[in-house]
Short mmCIF file of N, CA and C in Angstrom, two decimals:
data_model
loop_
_atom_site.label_atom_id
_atom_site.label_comp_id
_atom_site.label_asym_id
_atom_site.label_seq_id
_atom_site.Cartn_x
_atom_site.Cartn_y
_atom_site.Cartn_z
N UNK A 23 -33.63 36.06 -131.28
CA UNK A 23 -32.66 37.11 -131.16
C UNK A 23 -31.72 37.04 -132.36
N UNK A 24 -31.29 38.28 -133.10
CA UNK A 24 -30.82 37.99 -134.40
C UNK A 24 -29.18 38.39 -133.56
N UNK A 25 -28.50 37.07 -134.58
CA UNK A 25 -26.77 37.58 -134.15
C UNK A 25 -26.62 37.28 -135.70
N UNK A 26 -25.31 37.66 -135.54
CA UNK A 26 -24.09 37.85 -136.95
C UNK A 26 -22.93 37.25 -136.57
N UNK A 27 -22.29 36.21 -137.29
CA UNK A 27 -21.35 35.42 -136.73
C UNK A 27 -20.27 36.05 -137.97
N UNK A 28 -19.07 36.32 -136.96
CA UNK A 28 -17.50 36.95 -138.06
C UNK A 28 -16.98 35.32 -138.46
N UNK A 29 -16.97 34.97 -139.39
CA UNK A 29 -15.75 33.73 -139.57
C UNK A 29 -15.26 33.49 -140.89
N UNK A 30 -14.40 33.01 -140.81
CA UNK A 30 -13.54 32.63 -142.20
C UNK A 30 -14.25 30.88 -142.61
N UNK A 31 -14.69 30.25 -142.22
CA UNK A 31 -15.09 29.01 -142.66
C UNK A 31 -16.39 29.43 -142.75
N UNK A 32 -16.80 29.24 -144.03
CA UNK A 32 -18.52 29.96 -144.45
C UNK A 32 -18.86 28.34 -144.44
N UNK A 33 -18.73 27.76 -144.99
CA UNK A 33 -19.57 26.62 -145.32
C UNK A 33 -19.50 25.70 -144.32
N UNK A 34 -18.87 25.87 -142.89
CA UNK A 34 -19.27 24.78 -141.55
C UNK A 34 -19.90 26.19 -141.13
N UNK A 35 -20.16 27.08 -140.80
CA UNK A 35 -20.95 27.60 -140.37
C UNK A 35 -22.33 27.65 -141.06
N UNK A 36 -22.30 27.69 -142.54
CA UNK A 36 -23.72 27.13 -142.86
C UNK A 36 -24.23 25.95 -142.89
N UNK A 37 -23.39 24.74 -142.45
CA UNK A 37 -23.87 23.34 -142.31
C UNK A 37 -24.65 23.17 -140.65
N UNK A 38 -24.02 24.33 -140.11
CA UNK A 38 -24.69 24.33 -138.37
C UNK A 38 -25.75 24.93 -138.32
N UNK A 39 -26.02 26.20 -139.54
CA UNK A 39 -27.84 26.49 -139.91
C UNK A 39 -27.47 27.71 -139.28
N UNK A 40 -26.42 28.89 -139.41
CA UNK A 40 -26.09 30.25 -138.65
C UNK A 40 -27.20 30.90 -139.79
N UNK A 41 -27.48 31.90 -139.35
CA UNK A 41 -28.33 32.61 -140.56
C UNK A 41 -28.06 33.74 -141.09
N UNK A 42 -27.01 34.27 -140.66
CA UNK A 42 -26.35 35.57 -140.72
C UNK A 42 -25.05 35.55 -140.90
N UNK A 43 -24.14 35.58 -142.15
CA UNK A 43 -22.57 34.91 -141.71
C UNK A 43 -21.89 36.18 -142.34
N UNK A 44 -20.96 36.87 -142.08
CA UNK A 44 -20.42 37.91 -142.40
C UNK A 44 -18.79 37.15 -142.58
N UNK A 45 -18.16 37.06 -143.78
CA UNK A 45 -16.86 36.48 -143.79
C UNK A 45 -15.67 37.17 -143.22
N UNK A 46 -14.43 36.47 -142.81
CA UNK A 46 -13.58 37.58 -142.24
C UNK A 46 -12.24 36.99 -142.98
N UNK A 47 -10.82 37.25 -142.50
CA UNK A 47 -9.62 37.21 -143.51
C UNK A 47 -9.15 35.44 -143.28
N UNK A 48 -8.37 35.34 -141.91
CA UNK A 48 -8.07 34.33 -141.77
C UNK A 48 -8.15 33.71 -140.60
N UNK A 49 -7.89 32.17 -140.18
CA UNK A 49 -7.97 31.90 -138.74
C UNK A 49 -7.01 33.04 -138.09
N UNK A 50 -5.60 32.87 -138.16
CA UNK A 50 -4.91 33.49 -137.00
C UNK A 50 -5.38 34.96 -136.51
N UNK A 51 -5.89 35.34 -137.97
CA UNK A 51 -6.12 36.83 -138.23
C UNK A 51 -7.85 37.36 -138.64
N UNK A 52 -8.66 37.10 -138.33
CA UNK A 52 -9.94 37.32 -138.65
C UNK A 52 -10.15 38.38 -139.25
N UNK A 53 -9.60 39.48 -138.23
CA UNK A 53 -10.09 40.55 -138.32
C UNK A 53 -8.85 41.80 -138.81
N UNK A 54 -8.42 41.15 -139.75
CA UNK A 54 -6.74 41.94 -139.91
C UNK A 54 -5.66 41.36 -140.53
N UNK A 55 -4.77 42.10 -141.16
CA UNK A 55 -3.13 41.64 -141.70
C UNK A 55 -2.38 41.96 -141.46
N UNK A 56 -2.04 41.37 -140.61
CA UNK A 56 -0.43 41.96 -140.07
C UNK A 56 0.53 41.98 -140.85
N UNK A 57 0.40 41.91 -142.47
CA UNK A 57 1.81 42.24 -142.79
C UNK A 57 1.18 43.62 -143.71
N UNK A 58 0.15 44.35 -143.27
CA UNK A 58 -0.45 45.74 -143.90
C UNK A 58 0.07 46.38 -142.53
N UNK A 59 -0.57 47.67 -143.06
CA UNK A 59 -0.12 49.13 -141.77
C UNK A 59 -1.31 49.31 -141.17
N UNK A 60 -1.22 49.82 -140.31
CA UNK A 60 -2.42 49.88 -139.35
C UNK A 60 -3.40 50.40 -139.42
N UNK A 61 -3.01 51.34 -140.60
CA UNK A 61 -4.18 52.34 -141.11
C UNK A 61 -4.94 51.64 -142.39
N UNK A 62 -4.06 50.80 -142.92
CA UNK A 62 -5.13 49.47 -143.44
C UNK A 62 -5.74 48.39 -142.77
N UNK A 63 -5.27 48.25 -141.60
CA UNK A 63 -6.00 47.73 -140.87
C UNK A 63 -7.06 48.15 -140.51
N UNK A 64 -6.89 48.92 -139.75
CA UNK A 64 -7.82 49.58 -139.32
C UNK A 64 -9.64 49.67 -140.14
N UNK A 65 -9.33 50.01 -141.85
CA UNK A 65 -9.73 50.22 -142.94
C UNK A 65 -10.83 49.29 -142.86
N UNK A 66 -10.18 47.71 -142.89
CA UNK A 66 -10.87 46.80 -143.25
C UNK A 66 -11.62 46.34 -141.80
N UNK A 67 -11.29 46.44 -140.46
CA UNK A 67 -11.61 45.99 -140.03
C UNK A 67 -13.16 47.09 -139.50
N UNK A 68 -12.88 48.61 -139.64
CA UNK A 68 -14.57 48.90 -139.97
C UNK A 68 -15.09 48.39 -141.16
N UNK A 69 -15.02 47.88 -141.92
CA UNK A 69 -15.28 47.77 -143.22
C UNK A 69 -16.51 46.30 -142.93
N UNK A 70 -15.19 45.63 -141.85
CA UNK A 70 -16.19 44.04 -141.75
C UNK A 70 -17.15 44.21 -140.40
N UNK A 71 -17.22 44.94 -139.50
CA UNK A 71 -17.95 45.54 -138.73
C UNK A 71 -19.05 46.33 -138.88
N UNK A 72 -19.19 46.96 -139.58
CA UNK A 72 -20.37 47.91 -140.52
C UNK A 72 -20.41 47.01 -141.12
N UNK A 73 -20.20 45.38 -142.06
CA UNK A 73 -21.12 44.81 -142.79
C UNK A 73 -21.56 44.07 -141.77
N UNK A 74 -21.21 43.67 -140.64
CA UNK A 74 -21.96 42.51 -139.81
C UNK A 74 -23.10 43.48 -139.14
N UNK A 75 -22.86 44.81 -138.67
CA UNK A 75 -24.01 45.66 -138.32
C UNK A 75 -25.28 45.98 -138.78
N UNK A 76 -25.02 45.75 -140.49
CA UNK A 76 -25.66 46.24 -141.57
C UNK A 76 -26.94 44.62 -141.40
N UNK A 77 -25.87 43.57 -141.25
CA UNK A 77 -26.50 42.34 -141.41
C UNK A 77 -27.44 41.98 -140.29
N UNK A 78 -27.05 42.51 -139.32
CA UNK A 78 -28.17 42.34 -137.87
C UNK A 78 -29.29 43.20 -138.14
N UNK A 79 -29.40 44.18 -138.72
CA UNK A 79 -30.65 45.18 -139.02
C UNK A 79 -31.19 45.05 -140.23
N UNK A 80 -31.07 43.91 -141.27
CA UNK A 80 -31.68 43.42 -142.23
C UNK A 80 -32.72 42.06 -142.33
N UNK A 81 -33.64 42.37 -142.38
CA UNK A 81 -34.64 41.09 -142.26
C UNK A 81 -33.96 40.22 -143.34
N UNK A 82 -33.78 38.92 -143.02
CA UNK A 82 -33.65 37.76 -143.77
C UNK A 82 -35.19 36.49 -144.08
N UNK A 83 -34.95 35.86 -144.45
CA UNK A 83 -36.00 34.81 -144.80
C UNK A 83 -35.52 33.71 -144.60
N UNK A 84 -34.17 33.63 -145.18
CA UNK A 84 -33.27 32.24 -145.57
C UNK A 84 -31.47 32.48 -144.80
N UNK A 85 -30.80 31.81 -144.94
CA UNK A 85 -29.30 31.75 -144.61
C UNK A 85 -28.91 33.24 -145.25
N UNK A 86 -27.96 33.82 -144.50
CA UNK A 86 -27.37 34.69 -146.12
C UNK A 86 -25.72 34.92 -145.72
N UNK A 87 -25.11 35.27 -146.64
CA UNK A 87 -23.95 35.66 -146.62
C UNK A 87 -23.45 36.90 -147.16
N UNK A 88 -23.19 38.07 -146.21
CA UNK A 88 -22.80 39.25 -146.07
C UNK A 88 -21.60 39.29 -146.85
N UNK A 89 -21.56 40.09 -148.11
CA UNK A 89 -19.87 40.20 -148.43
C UNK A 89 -19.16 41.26 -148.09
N UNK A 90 -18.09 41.81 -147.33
CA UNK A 90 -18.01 42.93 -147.10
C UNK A 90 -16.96 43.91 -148.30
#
């Protein structure tokens, strides 16, 4: 079953063998900046959603890392 993992630590998630890693902003904040407006929020956070979507419907071979 193919998943897509959101995280800000790329390289312990590729030491655990994820095969799909889509990066995100920060721990507290993954998916967002709270010191932007909401309509930049908003922005980025389809932005990293459509790349992890993009990444579940792409055949891989090897590890990869999604940049969004």
């Amino acid at each position: 079953m193919p998943i897509v993992l959101l995280c800000n630590l790329v390289p312990v998630a590729q030491s655990v063998g994820v095969n799909r890693i889509v990066p995100t902003i920060s721990i507290p904040y993954p998916l967002g900046n709270p010191a932007t407006s909401m309509e930049e929020q908003y922005k980025l956070r389809y932005q990293v959603v459509e790349t992890a979507l993009k990444a579940l419907t792409t055949p891989i071979t090897e590890p990869c890392v999604f940049k969004v």
